[in-house]
Amino acid sequence: MNSIHDIWEMVLENLRQNGITDTTIKTWFSEIRPVDLKDSVLLLYCGSDFQRQYVENLFFKNIRAALKDLFSYDMGVRMLSHEEFQNY
């Protein structure tokens, strides 16, 4: 089984292959940390509220599509709040 960090790197590579530029990935995904894959949901954390909301609004669809490509079934993705991350 791959580690959560390996899975996240595969997701990012899938995003690149599907047209998201390296600049976009560096700008919007560099602060995002994979936390866990639990109950078919990829849990992520980002300390910046602005960056978190931007990624949720514009890229969650792409991340879910990448996860489906990797795992061959629909999976969820969710950003943890600061409090949730601290308690994780």
mmCIF file of N, CA and C in Angstrom:
data_model
loop_
_atom_site.group_PDB
_atom_site.id
_atom_site.type_symbol
_atom_site.label_atom_id
_atom_site.label_comp_id
_atom_site.label_asym_id
_atom_site.label_seq_id
_atom_site.Cartn_x
_atom_site.Cartn_y
_atom_site.Cartn_z
ATOM 1 N N MET A 1 0.852 -1.194 0.000
ATOM 2 C CA MET A 1 0.000 0.000 0.000
ATOM 3 C C MET A 1 0.888 1.243 0.000
ATOM 4 N N ASN A 2 0.491 2.214 -0.736
ATOM 5 C CA ASN A 2 1.231 3.469 -0.815
ATOM 6 C C ASN A 2 0.941 4.339 0.400
ATOM 7 N N SER A 3 1.932 5.135 0.777
ATOM 8 C CA SER A 3 1.714 6.078 1.867
ATOM 9 C C SER A 3 0.818 7.215 1.384
ATOM 10 N N ILE A 4 0.271 7.949 2.313
ATOM 11 C CA ILE A 4 -0.596 9.080 1.965
ATOM 12 C C ILE A 4 0.171 10.116 1.153
ATOM 13 N N HIS A 5 1.458 10.256 1.426
ATOM 14 C CA HIS A 5 2.271 11.214 0.676
ATOM 15 C C HIS A 5 2.490 10.734 -0.757
ATOM 16 N N ASP A 6 2.669 9.429 -0.938
ATOM 17 C CA ASP A 6 2.792 8.866 -2.282
ATOM 18 C C ASP A 6 1.502 9.060 -3.075
ATOM 19 N N ILE A 7 0.382 8.826 -2.414
ATOM 20 C CA ILE A 7 -0.918 9.007 -3.069
ATOM 21 C C ILE A 7 -1.088 10.462 -3.494
ATOM 22 N N TRP A 8 -0.735 11.397 -2.610
ATOM 23 C CA TRP A 8 -0.853 12.824 -2.933
ATOM 24 C C TRP A 8 0.036 13.184 -4.116
ATOM 25 N N GLU A 9 1.246 12.664 -4.154
ATOM 26 C CA GLU A 9 2.137 12.926 -5.294
ATOM 27 C C GLU A 9 1.550 12.364 -6.587
ATOM 28 N N MET A 10 0.901 11.200 -6.514
ATOM 29 C CA MET A 10 0.250 10.637 -7.701
ATOM 30 C C MET A 10 -0.928 11.508 -8.138
ATOM 31 N N VAL A 11 -1.655 12.045 -7.188
ATOM 32 C CA VAL A 11 -2.760 12.961 -7.514
ATOM 33 C C VAL A 11 -2.201 14.197 -8.220
ATOM 34 N N LEU A 12 -1.151 14.783 -7.677
ATOM 35 C CA LEU A 12 -0.561 15.977 -8.298
ATOM 36 C C LEU A 12 -0.048 15.672 -9.695
ATOM 37 N N GLU A 13 0.560 14.519 -9.885
ATOM 38 C CA GLU A 13 1.045 14.140 -11.215
ATOM 39 C C GLU A 13 -0.124 13.967 -12.177
ATOM 40 N N ASN A 14 -1.212 13.391 -11.710
ATOM 41 C CA ASN A 14 -2.409 13.247 -12.537
ATOM 42 C C ASN A 14 -2.952 14.618 -12.933
ATOM 43 N N LEU A 15 -2.944 15.559 -12.003
ATOM 44 C CA LEU A 15 -3.403 16.917 -12.311
ATOM 45 C C LEU A 15 -2.537 17.534 -13.410
ATOM 46 N N ARG A 16 -1.231 17.331 -13.310
ATOM 47 C CA ARG A 16 -0.311 17.841 -14.347
ATOM 48 C C ARG A 16 -0.634 17.224 -15.709
ATOM 49 N N GLN A 17 -0.834 15.932 -15.717
ATOM 50 C CA GLN A 17 -1.116 15.229 -16.960
ATOM 51 C C GLN A 17 -2.443 15.655 -17.574
ATOM 52 N N ASN A 18 -3.316 16.195 -16.756
ATOM 53 C CA ASN A 18 -4.625 16.622 -17.237
ATOM 54 C C ASN A 18 -4.734 18.133 -17.379
ATOM 55 N N GLY A 19 -3.590 18.789 -17.558
ATOM 56 C CA GLY A 19 -3.598 20.174 -17.978
ATOM 57 C C GLY A 19 -3.386 21.244 -16.930
ATOM 58 N N ILE A 20 -3.214 20.879 -15.678
ATOM 59 C CA ILE A 20 -2.939 21.904 -14.674
ATOM 60 C C ILE A 20 -1.430 22.139 -14.672
ATOM 61 N N THR A 21 -1.049 23.377 -14.841
ATOM 62 C CA THR A 21 0.366 23.706 -15.018
ATOM 63 C C THR A 21 1.157 23.555 -13.724
ATOM 64 N N ASP A 22 2.468 23.380 -13.887
ATOM 65 C CA ASP A 22 3.353 23.313 -12.722
ATOM 66 C C ASP A 22 3.261 24.593 -11.893
ATOM 67 N N THR A 23 3.141 25.724 -12.570
ATOM 68 C CA THR A 23 3.023 27.006 -11.859
ATOM 69 C C THR A 23 1.773 27.028 -10.989
ATOM 70 N N THR A 24 0.662 26.557 -11.529
ATOM 71 C CA THR A 24 -0.584 26.504 -10.756
ATOM 72 C C THR A 24 -0.435 25.566 -9.572
ATOM 73 N N ILE A 25 0.161 24.421 -9.799
ATOM 74 C CA ILE A 25 0.349 23.460 -8.709
ATOM 75 C C ILE A 25 1.262 24.044 -7.635
ATOM 76 N N LYS A 26 2.361 24.673 -8.034
ATOM 77 C CA LYS A 26 3.265 25.269 -7.051
ATOM 78 C C LYS A 26 2.574 26.388 -6.283
ATOM 79 N N THR A 27 1.774 27.188 -6.987
ATOM 80 C CA THR A 27 1.104 28.327 -6.357
ATOM 81 C C THR A 27 0.023 27.895 -5.379
ATOM 82 N N TRP A 28 -0.828 26.963 -5.773
ATOM 83 C CA TRP A 28 -2.009 26.650 -4.985
ATOM 84 C C TRP A 28 -1.912 25.376 -4.163
ATOM 85 N N PHE A 29 -0.990 24.486 -4.493
ATOM 86 C CA PHE A 29 -0.938 23.200 -3.808
ATOM 87 C C PHE A 29 0.291 23.032 -2.914
ATOM 88 N N SER A 30 1.223 23.977 -2.951
ATOM 89 C CA SER A 30 2.477 23.806 -2.212
ATOM 90 C C SER A 30 2.280 23.762 -0.697
ATOM 91 N N GLU A 31 1.261 24.416 -0.189
ATOM 92 C CA GLU A 31 1.026 24.453 1.260
ATOM 93 C C GLU A 31 0.051 23.372 1.730
ATOM 94 N N ILE A 32 -0.490 22.612 0.803
ATOM 95 C CA ILE A 32 -1.461 21.577 1.158
ATOM 96 C C ILE A 32 -0.717 20.316 1.578
ATOM 97 N N ARG A 33 -1.143 19.751 2.688
ATOM 98 C CA ARG A 33 -0.537 18.538 3.224
ATOM 99 C C ARG A 33 -1.565 17.410 3.251
ATOM 100 N N PRO A 34 -1.207 16.261 2.713
ATOM 101 C CA PRO A 34 -2.107 15.111 2.850
ATOM 102 C C PRO A 34 -2.065 14.618 4.286
ATOM 103 N N VAL A 35 -3.209 14.298 4.835
ATOM 104 C CA VAL A 35 -3.287 13.876 6.229
ATOM 105 C C VAL A 35 -3.631 12.394 6.335
ATOM 106 N N ASP A 36 -4.672 11.971 5.613
ATOM 107 C CA ASP A 36 -5.120 10.589 5.726
ATOM 108 C C ASP A 36 -6.042 10.257 4.562
ATOM 109 N N LEU A 37 -6.220 8.984 4.358
ATOM 110 C CA LEU A 37 -7.227 8.472 3.429
ATOM 111 C C LEU A 37 -8.119 7.588 4.280
ATOM 112 N N LYS A 38 -9.314 8.094 4.576
ATOM 113 C CA LYS A 38 -10.185 7.428 5.546
ATOM 114 C C LYS A 38 -11.589 7.319 4.987
ATOM 115 N N ASP A 39 -12.113 6.100 4.973
ATOM 116 C CA ASP A 39 -13.483 5.863 4.485
ATOM 117 C C ASP A 39 -13.691 6.448 3.095
ATOM 118 N N SER A 40 -12.722 6.223 2.214
ATOM 119 C CA SER A 40 -12.771 6.687 0.820
ATOM 120 C C SER A 40 -12.818 8.207 0.697
ATOM 121 N N VAL A 41 -12.244 8.894 1.660
ATOM 122 C CA VAL A 41 -12.146 10.353 1.622
ATOM 123 C C VAL A 41 -10.691 10.739 1.870
ATOM 124 N N LEU A 42 -10.130 11.507 0.944
ATOM 125 C CA LEU A 42 -8.784 12.034 1.112
ATOM 126 C C LEU A 42 -8.871 13.280 1.981
ATOM 127 N N LEU A 43 -8.198 13.239 3.125
ATOM 128 C CA LEU A 43 -8.193 14.372 4.049
ATOM 129 C C LEU A 43 -6.925 15.182 3.834
ATOM 130 N N LEU A 44 -7.114 16.470 3.628
ATOM 131 C CA LEU A 44 -6.012 17.388 3.365
ATOM 132 C C LEU A 44 -6.031 18.503 4.402
ATOM 133 N N TYR A 45 -4.899 19.183 4.540
ATOM 134 C CA TYR A 45 -4.835 20.336 5.434
ATOM 135 C C TYR A 45 -4.039 21.451 4.759
ATOM 136 N N CYS A 46 -4.518 22.670 4.946
ATOM 137 C CA CYS A 46 -3.812 23.858 4.487
ATOM 138 C C CYS A 46 -3.995 24.931 5.560
ATOM 139 N N GLY A 47 -2.890 25.526 6.002
ATOM 140 C CA GLY A 47 -2.944 26.526 7.059
ATOM 141 C C GLY A 47 -3.544 27.852 6.636
ATOM 142 N N SER A 48 -3.560 28.121 5.336
ATOM 143 C CA SER A 48 -4.096 29.389 4.831
ATOM 144 C C SER A 48 -5.571 29.224 4.470
ATOM 145 N N ASP A 49 -6.430 29.991 5.143
ATOM 146 C CA ASP A 49 -7.860 29.933 4.839
ATOM 147 C C ASP A 49 -8.133 30.323 3.392
ATOM 148 N N PHE A 50 -7.473 31.364 2.907
ATOM 149 C CA PHE A 50 -7.677 31.813 1.530
ATOM 150 C C PHE A 50 -7.298 30.717 0.539
ATOM 151 N N GLN A 51 -6.124 30.136 0.723
ATOM 152 C CA GLN A 51 -5.659 29.096 -0.189
ATOM 153 C C GLN A 51 -6.569 27.873 -0.112
ATOM 154 N N ARG A 52 -6.982 27.511 1.085
ATOM 155 C CA ARG A 52 -7.877 26.364 1.262
ATOM 156 C C ARG A 52 -9.188 26.584 0.511
ATOM 157 N N GLN A 53 -9.786 27.745 0.680
ATOM 158 C CA GLN A 53 -11.058 28.024 0.010
ATOM 159 C C GLN A 53 -10.900 28.064 -1.510
ATOM 160 N N TYR A 54 -9.791 28.607 -1.971
ATOM 161 C CA TYR A 54 -9.542 28.680 -3.410
ATOM 162 C C TYR A 54 -9.447 27.275 -3.998
ATOM 163 N N VAL A 55 -8.685 26.421 -3.358
ATOM 164 C CA VAL A 55 -8.521 25.045 -3.843
ATOM 165 C C VAL A 55 -9.849 24.295 -3.765
ATOM 166 N N GLU A 56 -10.578 24.459 -2.674
ATOM 167 C CA GLU A 56 -11.885 23.801 -2.555
ATOM 168 C C GLU A 56 -12.812 24.217 -3.692
ATOM 169 N N ASN A 57 -12.866 25.495 -3.973
ATOM 170 C CA ASN A 57 -13.789 26.004 -4.985
ATOM 171 C C ASN A 57 -13.374 25.682 -6.410
ATOM 172 N N LEU A 58 -12.088 25.708 -6.681
ATOM 173 C CA LEU A 58 -11.652 25.559 -8.068
ATOM 174 C C LEU A 58 -11.052 24.205 -8.434
ATOM 175 N N PHE A 59 -10.560 23.460 -7.467
ATOM 176 C CA PHE A 59 -9.812 22.255 -7.824
ATOM 177 C C PHE A 59 -10.321 20.949 -7.213
ATOM 178 N N PHE A 60 -11.303 20.995 -6.330
ATOM 179 C CA PHE A 60 -11.771 19.741 -5.752
ATOM 180 C C PHE A 60 -12.305 18.791 -6.816
ATOM 181 N N LYS A 61 -12.964 19.321 -7.817
ATOM 182 C CA LYS A 61 -13.473 18.479 -8.905
ATOM 183 C C LYS A 61 -12.307 17.748 -9.583
ATOM 184 N N ASN A 62 -11.215 18.457 -9.821
ATOM 185 C CA ASN A 62 -10.037 17.859 -10.450
ATOM 186 C C ASN A 62 -9.396 16.814 -9.543
ATOM 187 N N ILE A 63 -9.326 17.099 -8.251
ATOM 188 C CA ILE A 63 -8.731 16.155 -7.308
ATOM 189 C C ILE A 63 -9.571 14.883 -7.241
ATOM 190 N N ARG A 64 -10.901 15.031 -7.194
ATOM 191 C CA ARG A 64 -11.776 13.851 -7.179
ATOM 192 C C ARG A 64 -11.610 13.035 -8.462
ATOM 193 N N ALA A 65 -11.474 13.703 -9.598
ATOM 194 C CA ALA A 65 -11.266 12.993 -10.870
ATOM 195 C C ALA A 65 -9.935 12.244 -10.860
ATOM 196 N N ALA A 66 -8.902 12.866 -10.304
ATOM 197 C CA ALA A 66 -7.589 12.214 -10.202
ATOM 198 C C ALA A 66 -7.677 10.985 -9.306
ATOM 199 N N LEU A 67 -8.380 11.098 -8.189
ATOM 200 C CA LEU A 67 -8.553 9.954 -7.296
ATOM 201 C C LEU A 67 -9.307 8.825 -7.987
ATOM 202 N N LYS A 68 -10.314 9.182 -8.779
ATOM 203 C CA LYS A 68 -11.058 8.147 -9.513
ATOM 204 C C LYS A 68 -10.151 7.463 -10.528
ATOM 205 N N ASP A 69 -9.307 8.229 -11.207
ATOM 206 C CA ASP A 69 -8.351 7.633 -12.147
ATOM 207 C C ASP A 69 -7.418 6.663 -11.426
ATOM 208 N N LEU A 70 -6.977 7.025 -10.231
ATOM 209 C CA LEU A 70 -6.027 6.205 -9.489
ATOM 210 C C LEU A 70 -6.656 4.975 -8.846
ATOM 211 N N PHE A 71 -7.871 5.119 -8.310
ATOM 212 C CA PHE A 71 -8.483 4.043 -7.537
ATOM 213 C C PHE A 71 -9.665 3.366 -8.223
ATOM 214 N N SER A 72 -10.086 3.914 -9.362
ATOM 215 C CA SER A 72 -11.176 3.336 -10.163
ATOM 216 C C SER A 72 -12.539 3.345 -9.477
ATOM 217 N N TYR A 73 -12.733 4.235 -8.541
ATOM 218 C CA TYR A 73 -14.054 4.470 -7.972
ATOM 219 C C TYR A 73 -14.111 5.879 -7.391
ATOM 220 N N ASP A 74 -15.334 6.352 -7.193
ATOM 221 C CA ASP A 74 -15.524 7.710 -6.693
ATOM 222 C C ASP A 74 -15.064 7.816 -5.244
ATOM 223 N N MET A 75 -14.289 8.843 -4.994
ATOM 224 C CA MET A 75 -13.805 9.115 -3.650
ATOM 225 C C MET A 75 -14.074 10.572 -3.324
ATOM 226 N N GLY A 76 -14.098 10.870 -2.056
ATOM 227 C CA GLY A 76 -14.295 12.241 -1.608
ATOM 228 C C GLY A 76 -12.965 12.891 -1.271
ATOM 229 N N VAL A 77 -13.037 14.183 -1.084
ATOM 230 C CA VAL A 77 -11.872 14.946 -0.647
ATOM 231 C C VAL A 77 -12.379 16.029 0.296
ATOM 232 N N ARG A 78 -11.640 16.248 1.386
ATOM 233 C CA ARG A 78 -12.084 17.239 2.368
ATOM 234 C C ARG A 78 -10.866 17.889 3.006
ATOM 235 N N MET A 79 -10.983 19.187 3.190
ATOM 236 C CA MET A 79 -9.950 19.944 3.894
ATOM 237 C C MET A 79 -10.314 19.996 5.371
ATOM 238 N N LEU A 80 -9.350 19.660 6.188
ATOM 239 C CA LEU A 80 -9.548 19.749 7.630
ATOM 240 C C LEU A 80 -9.379 21.199 8.084
ATOM 241 N N SER A 81 -10.161 21.580 9.068
ATOM 242 C CA SER A 81 -9.965 22.882 9.692
ATOM 243 C C SER A 81 -8.697 22.822 10.542
ATOM 244 N N HIS A 82 -8.250 23.973 10.989
ATOM 245 C CA HIS A 82 -7.054 24.014 11.837
ATOM 246 C C HIS A 82 -7.286 23.187 13.109
ATOM 247 N N GLU A 83 -8.473 23.311 13.689
ATOM 248 C CA GLU A 83 -8.776 22.583 14.911
ATOM 249 C C GLU A 83 -8.796 21.079 14.657
ATOM 250 N N GLU A 84 -9.418 20.660 13.560
ATOM 251 C CA GLU A 84 -9.455 19.232 13.230
ATOM 252 C C GLU A 84 -8.042 18.683 13.020
ATOM 253 N N PHE A 85 -7.217 19.459 12.327
ATOM 254 C CA PHE A 85 -5.848 19.025 12.064
ATOM 255 C C PHE A 85 -5.065 18.895 13.368
ATOM 256 N N GLN A 86 -5.230 19.836 14.293
ATOM 257 C CA GLN A 86 -4.534 19.789 15.568
ATOM 258 C C GLN A 86 -4.944 18.568 16.387
ATOM 259 N N ASN A 87 -6.178 18.132 16.217
ATOM 260 C CA ASN A 87 -6.684 16.989 16.974
ATOM 261 C C ASN A 87 -6.484 15.668 16.243
ATOM 262 N N TYR A 88 -5.955 15.719 15.050
ATOM 263 C CA TYR A 88 -5.801 14.498 14.268
ATOM 264 C C TYR A 88 -4.629 13.685 14.743
#
